[in-house]
Amino acid sequence: MAASKPRPRANKPAPAQPQAADGLEDCSVACTAQGDEIRYEKIPFNSGSEGRLYKIPGSGSLLKLYTTPETWRKSALEAIIVKRAQILGDDPDYWERFFCWPQKVIVQPSLGLIMPQARAEYRPFSHFLLPRFRQRVIQQQGAAAVGSWIGHVGILMKLARAVHRLHRFQVCHSDLSLSNILVDPVRGAVSLIDCDSIVEQGSSILLPTVLGTPDFMAPELVAALGPRKKGPAPQPSVYTDLHAFEVIIYYGLLYRHPLKGGAFHSADSDEDERLTLGAKALYIEHPTQTANRPNTPFLSAAILGPQAQDLFLRAFTDGLRTPERRPSALEWEDALTRMYDQTVPCANPQCDAKAFVFTEYNAGTCPWCGETIKTPNVAPMFGFYSQQEKRKNSYQLDFHMVGWPQRTLRAWHIVPGCLPGPRAPENIYGSLHWQKGDSSTMAWFLKNESIEDLRDITDSRNILQIEPGRMVILREGSQFLIRTQGQERLIKVFMAKTHA
Ligand SMILES: [Zn+2]
């Protein structure tokens, strides 16, 4: 039975400590629960409300020593290390990169843990999204260092995969925030830190130690920061994780907080924030309640396409008060993956975003800089359909993809239900090309790179088998059928003008 824990609190970041000198002569010795000695730098390189972090020279790992080594903490750390094996599963090399997960318990000089240290290029996601940090990174390292908007979409896709992985095992992070996600925007890499505060649903050991970071706390948790109410206090859960994650996605795609608009609730700034994020929380894009619209012009989630727009609407309207209505991390992973496939590059070399989602709403005009696509003058829009319960000739639309030169067809396009991940085949199945056709005019082509059974079924009386290595021209109304792993994938194509 775990000893009782203190009431969870909201997280406040602590200032960084001075840098330690290199060299083993400046090291102290710690001891693991198994009796192994670990040499670590004497001076901590960072500290927080829970403890101090020390570098372990030459190991790529960090040592954390807790300021107050409570008796319950040791059994919690042991349970977290057991959970690690479950989360990494049969693909440890793949999943390990997404989590700075505790690896060993330290018992001397005091209770602590050893965990991997993220590479030097990784920084908190906040440094690339919040204006005050972003400007500093640009001044110090140049504009390329903050990454591009499309790079942030890729990071959020991976983050959705990592959060889904935790939730699949009934584990919530409990403190997802822009500070606890380390990213390398140039490589598109992402890693979750502070995994020693994970909470397991139904566990008597992995209980909450933090409520979260205010900007990312679900309204039901923000309410718990105020005067104590009767009944059990709300606790971090998979649902509160989802709220935090949805705020992070909104920030990552639209560079603003989804609940911080023009509404004003109290002259007391702490009280105003508690009401804005808690009892009076209102989505800035609420379709009918407009009291919290930002006072300055802003880009709506409509620029992201209908799938992401609808998920945000659900997250920040029904989902604000009814946690069970919040979209799951898997729904987000799917939506972000499909959104990535609907982006096209911006023709303006000065555009900060470099890419945008091609939707009916913008008709080929980049919402970030106003530049219009000039070439190609049309783009093939692909609808991917899957067979409904094996009923012949009954298909449902799963998602869209916007064709663009060199865009490829991967397993998550042609295999129904597949998403990128450790088990998805790496193969390139098809590729798209904008080039001169028979009459010397430019046309769109699909090349079958490695699909074993691809048929052009546009004309039902003349079905053509497209062998691997062959190209087929794309026209308005083209239809293809792919048979793979016992499943059928129907693809319908229509041509969209890329500018008026
Ligand atoms: Zn642009």
Coordinates of C-alpha atoms and ligand atoms in Angstrom, one line a residue:
M1 CA 0.0 0.0 0.0
A2 CA 1.5 3.4 -0.9
A3 CA 1.9 6.0 1.7
S4 CA -0.5 9.0 1.3
K5 CA 0.6 11.7 -1.1
P6 CA 0.3 15.5 -0.7
R7 CA -2.5 17.3 -2.5
P8 CA -1.4 17.7 -6.2
R9 CA -0.5 21.2 -7.1
A10 CA -0.1 23.3 -10.2
N11 CA 3.4 23.4 -11.7
K12 CA 5.6 26.5 -11.7
P13 CA 8.8 26.3 -13.6
A14 CA 12.0 27.1 -11.6
P15 CA 15.0 29.2 -12.8
A16 CA 17.9 27.3 -14.3
Q17 CA 21.0 26.8 -12.2
P18 CA 24.6 27.7 -13.2
Q19 CA 26.3 25.4 -15.6
A20 CA 28.6 22.8 -14.1
A21 CA 32.3 22.3 -15.2
D22 CA 33.1 19.2 -17.1
G23 CA 35.4 16.4 -15.8
L24 CA 35.1 13.5 -13.4
E25 CA 37.1 15.3 -10.6
D26 CA 33.9 17.5 -10.1
C27 CA 31.8 14.4 -9.6
S28 CA 29.9 12.9 -6.7
V29 CA 28.9 9.3 -6.4
A30 CA 25.3 7.9 -6.3
C31 CA 24.2 4.4 -5.8
T32 CA 21.3 2.5 -7.6
A33 CA 18.9 0.2 -5.9
Q34 CA 20.9 -2.7 -7.4
G35 CA 24.2 -1.4 -5.8
D36 CA 25.8 0.1 -8.9
E37 CA 27.8 3.3 -8.5
I38 CA 27.0 6.3 -10.7
R39 CA 29.3 9.3 -10.9
Y40 CA 27.5 12.6 -11.5
E41 CA 28.5 16.3 -11.7
K42 CA 28.5 18.0 -8.3
I43 CA 26.6 21.1 -9.6
P44 CA 23.1 20.6 -10.8
F45 CA 22.4 22.0 -14.3
N46 CA 18.7 22.5 -13.6
S47 CA 16.2 22.3 -10.7
G48 CA 12.5 22.3 -10.3
S49 CA 10.0 22.2 -7.5
E50 CA 10.5 18.4 -7.0
G51 CA 14.2 18.0 -7.2
R52 CA 17.6 18.7 -9.0
L53 CA 19.0 17.4 -12.2
Y54 CA 22.6 16.4 -12.6
K55 CA 24.5 15.3 -15.7
I56 CA 26.2 11.9 -15.7
P57 CA 29.4 12.5 -17.8
G58 CA 29.8 10.3 -20.8
S59 CA 26.6 8.4 -20.4
G60 CA 23.9 10.4 -22.2
S61 CA 21.8 10.1 -19.0
L62 CA 20.7 12.4 -16.2
L63 CA 20.4 11.9 -12.5
K64 CA 17.4 13.4 -10.6
L65 CA 17.5 13.7 -6.8
Y66 CA 14.3 14.6 -5.1
T67 CA 14.3 17.5 -2.7
T68 CA 11.8 15.7 -0.4
P69 CA 12.3 11.9 -0.8
E70 CA 8.8 10.9 0.4
T71 CA 8.4 7.3 1.4
W72 CA 5.7 6.6 -1.3
R73 CA 8.0 7.8 -4.0
K74 CA 10.3 4.8 -4.1
S75 CA 7.5 2.3 -4.8
A76 CA 6.0 4.8 -7.4
L77 CA 9.4 4.9 -9.2
E78 CA 9.7 1.1 -9.2
A79 CA 6.2 0.9 -10.7
I80 CA 7.1 3.5 -13.4
I81 CA 10.1 1.4 -14.4
V82 CA 8.0 -1.7 -14.7
K83 CA 5.5 0.3 -16.8
R84 CA 8.4 1.4 -19.1
A85 CA 8.7 -2.2 -20.4
Q86 CA 5.0 -2.3 -21.2
I87 CA 5.0 1.1 -23.0
L88 CA 8.1 0.2 -25.1
G89 CA 6.6 -3.2 -25.8
D90 CA 8.0 -5.2 -28.7
D91 CA 9.4 -2.1 -30.5
P92 CA 11.7 -0.5 -27.8
D93 CA 14.0 1.1 -30.3
Y94 CA 11.1 2.9 -31.9
W95 CA 9.2 4.1 -28.8
E96 CA 12.2 4.9 -26.6
R97 CA 12.9 8.1 -28.6
F98 CA 9.5 9.6 -27.6
F99 CA 10.0 9.4 -23.8
C100 CA 12.7 10.4 -21.4
W101 CA 11.5 7.6 -19.2
P102 CA 13.1 6.7 -15.8
Q103 CA 15.3 3.7 -16.1
K104 CA 16.8 3.1 -12.6
V105 CA 16.0 4.0 -9.0
I106 CA 18.8 5.8 -7.0
V107 CA 18.9 5.2 -3.3
Q108 CA 22.1 7.1 -2.3
P109 CA 22.8 9.9 -1.5
S110 CA 19.0 10.3 -1.5
L111 CA 16.1 9.0 -3.5
G112 CA 16.3 9.7 -7.2
L113 CA 16.3 8.2 -10.6
I114 CA 18.3 7.9 -13.8
M115 CA 16.8 8.8 -17.1
P116 CA 18.0 9.5 -20.7
Q117 CA 19.1 13.0 -21.5
A118 CA 17.6 14.5 -24.6
R119 CA 20.2 15.5 -27.2
A120 CA 21.6 19.1 -27.1
E121 CA 19.5 20.2 -30.2
Y122 CA 16.3 19.5 -28.3
R123 CA 14.5 22.4 -26.7
P124 CA 11.1 22.9 -25.1
F125 CA 8.4 23.3 -27.8
S126 CA 7.5 26.7 -26.3
H127 CA 10.8 28.1 -27.6
F128 CA 9.6 27.6 -31.2
L129 CA 5.9 28.7 -30.7
L130 CA 5.7 31.5 -28.1
P131 CA 6.8 34.9 -29.6
R132 CA 9.1 36.0 -26.8
F133 CA 11.2 32.7 -27.0
R134 CA 10.9 32.4 -30.8
Q135 CA 12.4 35.8 -31.4
R136 CA 15.4 34.9 -29.2
V137 CA 16.0 31.6 -31.1
I138 CA 15.8 33.5 -34.5
Q139 CA 18.3 36.1 -33.3
Q140 CA 20.7 33.6 -31.9
Q141 CA 20.5 30.8 -34.6
G142 CA 18.7 32.2 -37.6
A143 CA 15.1 31.7 -38.9
A144 CA 15.7 28.1 -40.0
A145 CA 16.3 27.0 -36.3
V146 CA 12.7 27.6 -35.3
G147 CA 11.5 25.1 -37.9
S148 CA 8.5 25.7 -40.3
W149 CA 4.8 25.3 -39.8
I150 CA 4.7 22.0 -41.7
G151 CA 7.6 20.8 -39.5
H152 CA 5.4 21.5 -36.5
V153 CA 2.6 19.5 -38.0
G154 CA 5.0 16.5 -38.3
I155 CA 6.0 17.0 -34.6
L156 CA 2.4 17.1 -33.5
M157 CA 1.7 13.9 -35.4
K158 CA 4.5 12.1 -33.5
L159 CA 3.3 13.6 -30.3
A160 CA -0.2 12.3 -30.9
R161 CA 1.3 8.8 -31.4
A162 CA 3.3 9.1 -28.2
V163 CA 0.3 10.3 -26.1
H164 CA -1.9 7.6 -27.7
R165 CA 0.7 5.0 -26.7
L166 CA 0.5 6.2 -23.0
H167 CA -3.3 6.2 -23.0
R168 CA -3.5 2.8 -24.6
F169 CA -2.0 1.5 -21.4
Q170 CA -4.3 3.6 -19.1
V171 CA -1.4 5.9 -18.3
C172 CA -1.7 9.6 -18.3
H173 CA 1.3 12.0 -18.3
S174 CA -0.5 14.4 -16.0
D175 CA 1.5 17.5 -16.9
L176 CA 1.6 17.9 -20.7
S177 CA 2.6 21.4 -21.6
L178 CA 4.8 23.2 -24.1
S179 CA 7.6 23.1 -21.6
N180 CA 7.5 19.3 -21.0
I181 CA 7.7 18.5 -24.7
L182 CA 11.3 18.7 -26.1
V183 CA 11.6 19.0 -29.9
D184 CA 14.2 19.3 -32.5
P185 CA 12.3 21.2 -35.2
V186 CA 15.0 20.8 -37.9
R187 CA 14.8 16.9 -37.6
G188 CA 11.2 16.9 -36.6
A189 CA 12.0 14.9 -33.4
V190 CA 10.0 15.0 -30.2
S191 CA 10.4 13.6 -26.7
L192 CA 8.2 13.8 -23.6
I193 CA 10.0 14.7 -20.3
D194 CA 8.8 14.6 -16.7
C195 CA 7.6 11.0 -17.1
D196 CA 8.2 10.4 -13.4
S197 CA 4.9 12.1 -12.7
I198 CA 2.8 9.7 -14.8
V199 CA -0.5 8.5 -13.3
E200 CA -2.0 5.1 -13.9
Q201 CA -5.8 4.8 -13.9
G202 CA -7.0 2.6 -11.1
S203 CA -3.6 2.2 -9.6
S204 CA -3.0 2.6 -5.8
I205 CA 0.7 3.4 -6.5
L206 CA 1.0 5.7 -9.5
L207 CA -1.1 8.5 -8.1
P208 CA -1.1 12.2 -9.1
T209 CA 1.6 14.5 -7.8
V210 CA 0.8 17.5 -10.0
L211 CA -2.4 18.9 -11.4
G212 CA -0.6 20.3 -14.4
T213 CA 0.6 23.7 -15.7
P214 CA -2.2 26.3 -15.6
D215 CA -2.5 27.1 -19.3
F216 CA -2.9 23.5 -20.1
M217 CA -5.1 22.3 -17.2
A218 CA -8.6 21.1 -18.0
P219 CA -11.4 23.3 -16.7
E220 CA -12.3 20.7 -14.0
L221 CA -8.7 20.8 -12.6
V222 CA -8.5 24.6 -12.8
A223 CA -11.6 24.7 -10.6
A224 CA -9.7 22.6 -8.0
L225 CA -7.1 25.4 -7.7
G226 CA -9.7 27.7 -6.1
P227 CA -11.4 27.3 -2.7
R228 CA -11.9 23.7 -1.6
K229 CA -15.3 22.3 -2.5
K230 CA -17.3 19.4 -1.0
G231 CA -16.8 16.0 -2.5
P232 CA -13.7 14.3 -4.1
A233 CA -11.3 16.8 -5.8
P234 CA -10.9 16.2 -9.6
Q235 CA -7.6 14.4 -10.5
P236 CA -5.5 14.2 -13.6
S237 CA -6.7 11.5 -16.0
V238 CA -6.5 10.5 -19.6
Y239 CA -9.3 13.1 -20.2
T240 CA -7.4 16.0 -18.6
D241 CA -4.3 14.9 -20.6
L242 CA -6.4 15.2 -23.7
H243 CA -7.4 18.7 -22.9
A244 CA -3.8 19.7 -22.4
F245 CA -2.8 17.9 -25.6
E246 CA -5.6 19.7 -27.5
V247 CA -4.4 23.1 -26.3
I248 CA -0.9 22.2 -27.4
I249 CA -2.1 21.2 -30.9
Y250 CA -4.1 24.4 -31.2
Y251 CA -1.0 26.4 -30.1
G252 CA 1.3 24.3 -32.5
L253 CA -0.9 24.9 -35.5
L254 CA -2.4 28.4 -34.9
Y255 CA 0.1 30.0 -32.5
R256 CA -2.5 31.0 -29.8
H257 CA -4.4 29.7 -26.8
P258 CA -7.8 28.4 -27.7
L259 CA -9.5 29.8 -24.6
K260 CA -7.6 33.2 -24.2
G261 CA -9.6 35.7 -26.2
G262 CA -11.2 39.0 -25.5
A263 CA -13.4 38.1 -22.6
F264 CA -12.5 39.8 -19.2
H265 CA -13.8 38.3 -15.9
S266 CA -12.0 39.9 -13.0
A267 CA -9.6 42.8 -12.2
D268 CA -7.6 40.3 -10.1
S269 CA -5.3 38.7 -12.7
D270 CA -5.1 35.3 -11.0
E271 CA -8.8 35.2 -10.6
D272 CA -9.3 36.3 -14.2
E273 CA -7.0 33.5 -15.4
R274 CA -8.8 30.9 -13.1
L275 CA -12.2 31.9 -14.6
T276 CA -10.8 32.1 -18.2
L277 CA -9.4 28.6 -18.1
G278 CA -11.9 27.2 -15.6
A279 CA -15.5 28.1 -14.7
K280 CA -16.1 30.6 -17.6
A281 CA -13.9 28.9 -20.2
L282 CA -15.2 29.6 -23.7
Y283 CA -13.6 28.6 -27.0
I284 CA -12.5 31.7 -28.9
E285 CA -14.0 30.2 -32.1
H286 CA -17.3 29.1 -30.5
P287 CA -19.8 29.1 -33.4
T288 CA -22.6 30.9 -31.5
Q289 CA -21.2 32.4 -28.3
T290 CA -18.9 35.1 -29.5
A291 CA -18.0 36.9 -26.2
N292 CA -14.5 35.5 -26.2
R293 CA -13.4 36.4 -29.8
P294 CA -9.9 37.8 -29.8
N295 CA -9.7 41.6 -30.1
T296 CA -7.1 41.4 -32.9
P297 CA -7.5 39.6 -36.3
F298 CA -6.7 35.9 -36.0
L299 CA -6.6 32.8 -38.3
S300 CA -9.4 30.4 -37.7
A301 CA -9.1 26.6 -37.4
A302 CA -11.0 26.6 -40.7
I303 CA -7.6 27.0 -42.5
L304 CA -6.7 23.5 -41.2
G305 CA -9.5 21.7 -43.1
P306 CA -12.8 20.3 -41.8
Q307 CA -11.4 17.3 -40.0
A308 CA -9.1 19.2 -37.6
Q309 CA -11.6 22.1 -37.3
D310 CA -14.4 19.6 -36.2
L311 CA -12.1 18.0 -33.6
F312 CA -11.2 21.4 -32.1
L313 CA -14.8 22.3 -32.0
R314 CA -15.7 19.1 -30.1
A315 CA -12.7 19.5 -27.8
F316 CA -13.4 23.1 -26.9
T317 CA -17.2 23.2 -26.9
D318 CA -18.8 19.9 -25.6
G319 CA -15.4 18.6 -24.4
L320 CA -14.8 21.6 -22.1
R321 CA -17.5 20.5 -19.7
T322 CA -17.9 16.9 -20.7
P323 CA -14.4 15.3 -20.6
E324 CA -15.7 12.0 -22.2
R325 CA -16.5 14.0 -25.4
R326 CA -12.8 15.1 -25.9
P327 CA -11.3 13.6 -29.1
S328 CA -8.9 10.8 -28.4
A329 CA -5.2 11.0 -29.2
L330 CA -5.8 8.3 -31.9
E331 CA -8.4 10.6 -33.5
W332 CA -5.8 13.4 -33.5
E333 CA -3.1 11.2 -34.9
D334 CA -5.4 10.3 -37.8
A335 CA -6.5 13.9 -38.3
L336 CA -3.0 15.3 -38.3
T337 CA -1.7 12.6 -40.6
R338 CA -4.5 13.3 -43.1
M339 CA -3.9 17.1 -42.7
Y340 CA -0.3 16.6 -43.5
D341 CA -1.4 15.0 -46.8
Q342 CA -3.5 18.0 -47.7
T343 CA -0.7 20.6 -47.3
V344 CA 1.0 22.1 -50.3
P345 CA 4.1 24.3 -50.4
C346 CA 3.7 28.1 -50.4
A347 CA 5.2 29.7 -53.5
N348 CA 6.5 32.7 -51.5
P349 CA 10.1 32.1 -50.4
Q350 CA 9.7 34.7 -47.6
C351 CA 6.6 32.9 -46.1
D352 CA 7.3 31.9 -42.5
A353 CA 5.0 28.9 -42.7
K354 CA 6.3 27.5 -46.0
A355 CA 3.2 25.4 -46.5
F356 CA -0.6 25.4 -45.9
V357 CA -3.6 23.2 -46.0
F358 CA -5.2 23.3 -49.4
T359 CA -9.0 23.6 -48.7
E360 CA -12.1 24.9 -50.5
Y361 CA -11.9 27.7 -47.9
N362 CA -8.6 29.2 -49.2
A363 CA -8.8 28.0 -52.9
G364 CA -5.0 27.9 -53.3
T365 CA -4.1 31.1 -51.4
C366 CA -1.7 30.7 -48.5
P367 CA -3.6 32.0 -45.4
W368 CA -0.3 32.9 -43.7
C369 CA 1.1 35.3 -46.4
G370 CA -1.6 35.7 -49.0
E371 CA 0.5 34.2 -51.9
T372 CA -1.5 32.3 -54.5
I373 CA -0.3 29.0 -56.2
K374 CA 0.7 29.6 -59.8
T375 CA 1.8 26.2 -60.9
P376 CA 0.5 23.5 -61.3
N377 CA -2.8 25.1 -62.3
V378 CA -4.8 22.1 -61.2
A379 CA -4.2 19.5 -58.4
P380 CA -5.7 16.0 -58.2
M381 CA -7.8 15.6 -55.1
F382 CA -7.9 12.0 -54.0
G383 CA -10.7 10.5 -52.0
F384 CA -9.7 7.2 -50.2
Y385 CA -12.6 4.8 -49.6
S386 CA -12.7 1.5 -47.8
Q387 CA -15.2 -1.3 -48.2
Q388 CA -18.1 -1.3 -45.7
E389 CA -18.3 -4.6 -43.8
K390 CA -17.2 -6.6 -46.9
R391 CA -20.4 -5.6 -48.7
K392 CA -19.8 -5.5 -52.4
N393 CA -19.9 -2.1 -54.0
S394 CA -20.5 -0.3 -50.7
Y395 CA -17.6 2.0 -49.8
Q396 CA -17.2 4.8 -47.2
L397 CA -14.9 7.8 -47.5
D398 CA -12.0 7.6 -45.1
F399 CA -9.9 10.7 -45.9
H400 CA -8.7 13.0 -48.6
M401 CA -5.2 13.7 -50.0
V402 CA -4.1 16.6 -52.2
G403 CA -1.9 15.5 -55.0
W404 CA 1.4 17.3 -55.4
P405 CA 4.6 16.6 -57.4
Q406 CA 6.7 13.9 -55.7
R407 CA 4.0 13.1 -53.1
T408 CA 4.1 9.4 -52.5
L409 CA 1.5 6.7 -51.6
R410 CA 2.5 4.9 -48.4
A411 CA 1.0 2.1 -46.4
W412 CA -1.3 4.5 -44.4
H413 CA -2.9 5.5 -47.7
I414 CA -3.5 2.1 -49.3
V415 CA -4.1 -0.1 -46.3
P416 CA -7.4 0.7 -44.6
G417 CA -7.0 1.4 -40.9
C418 CA -3.2 1.8 -41.1
L419 CA -1.3 4.8 -39.6
P420 CA 2.4 5.6 -39.6
G421 CA 4.3 3.8 -36.8
P422 CA 6.7 1.0 -35.9
R423 CA 4.6 -1.7 -37.6
A424 CA 3.7 0.2 -40.8
P425 CA 5.7 -1.0 -43.9
E426 CA 8.3 1.5 -45.1
N427 CA 7.5 0.8 -48.8
I428 CA 6.7 3.5 -51.3
Y429 CA 3.7 2.1 -53.2
G430 CA 3.0 5.0 -55.6
S431 CA 4.1 8.5 -56.6
L432 CA 2.6 11.5 -58.2
H433 CA 4.1 13.4 -61.2
W434 CA 3.2 16.7 -63.0
Q435 CA 4.9 16.4 -66.4
K436 CA 4.3 16.6 -70.2
G437 CA 1.8 14.1 -71.5
D438 CA 1.2 12.7 -75.0
S439 CA 0.1 16.0 -76.5
S440 CA 3.0 17.9 -74.9
T441 CA 0.7 19.6 -72.4
M442 CA 1.3 19.2 -68.7
A443 CA -0.7 16.5 -67.0
W444 CA -0.9 14.6 -63.8
F445 CA 0.3 11.0 -63.5
L446 CA 0.2 8.3 -60.9
K447 CA 3.1 5.9 -61.0
N448 CA 2.6 2.4 -59.6
E449 CA 5.9 2.0 -57.6
S450 CA 5.1 -1.4 -56.0
I451 CA 1.4 -2.1 -55.7
E452 CA 0.8 -5.7 -56.7
D453 CA -2.9 -5.3 -57.7
L454 CA -3.8 -1.8 -59.0
R455 CA -6.6 -1.4 -61.4
D456 CA -7.9 1.6 -63.3
I457 CA -11.7 1.1 -63.1
T458 CA -12.7 4.5 -64.5
D459 CA -14.4 2.7 -67.4
S460 CA -16.2 -0.3 -65.9
R461 CA -16.3 -1.9 -69.4
N462 CA -12.6 -1.6 -69.8
I463 CA -10.8 -2.3 -66.6
L464 CA -7.0 -1.9 -66.9
Q465 CA -4.4 -3.6 -64.7
I466 CA -1.6 -1.1 -63.9
E467 CA 1.6 -3.1 -63.4
P468 CA 4.4 -1.9 -61.0
G469 CA 6.7 0.6 -62.8
R470 CA 3.9 1.9 -65.1
M471 CA 2.4 5.4 -65.1
V472 CA -1.3 6.2 -65.6
I473 CA -2.7 9.6 -66.4
L474 CA -5.0 11.2 -63.9
R475 CA -8.2 12.8 -65.1
E476 CA -11.4 14.3 -63.6
G477 CA -13.3 11.2 -62.4
S478 CA -10.5 8.7 -62.5
Q479 CA -11.1 5.7 -60.3
F480 CA -8.7 3.1 -59.1
L481 CA -9.1 -0.1 -57.1
I482 CA -6.3 -1.5 -54.9
R483 CA -6.4 -5.0 -53.4
T484 CA -4.0 -5.5 -50.5
Q485 CA -3.9 -7.8 -47.5
G486 CA -7.4 -9.1 -48.3
Q487 CA -8.8 -5.5 -48.2
E488 CA -10.0 -3.2 -51.0
R489 CA -9.2 0.4 -51.3
L490 CA -11.2 2.5 -53.8
I491 CA -9.6 5.8 -54.9
K492 CA -11.6 8.5 -56.6
V493 CA -9.9 11.5 -58.2
F494 CA -11.3 15.0 -59.1
M495 CA -9.3 17.9 -60.4
A496 CA -9.3 21.1 -58.4
K497 CA -8.2 24.5 -59.7
T498 CA -5.3 25.8 -57.7
H499 CA -6.2 29.4 -58.2
A500 CA -9.2 31.4 -59.4
Ligands
ZN1 ZN 2.7 31.6 -47.5

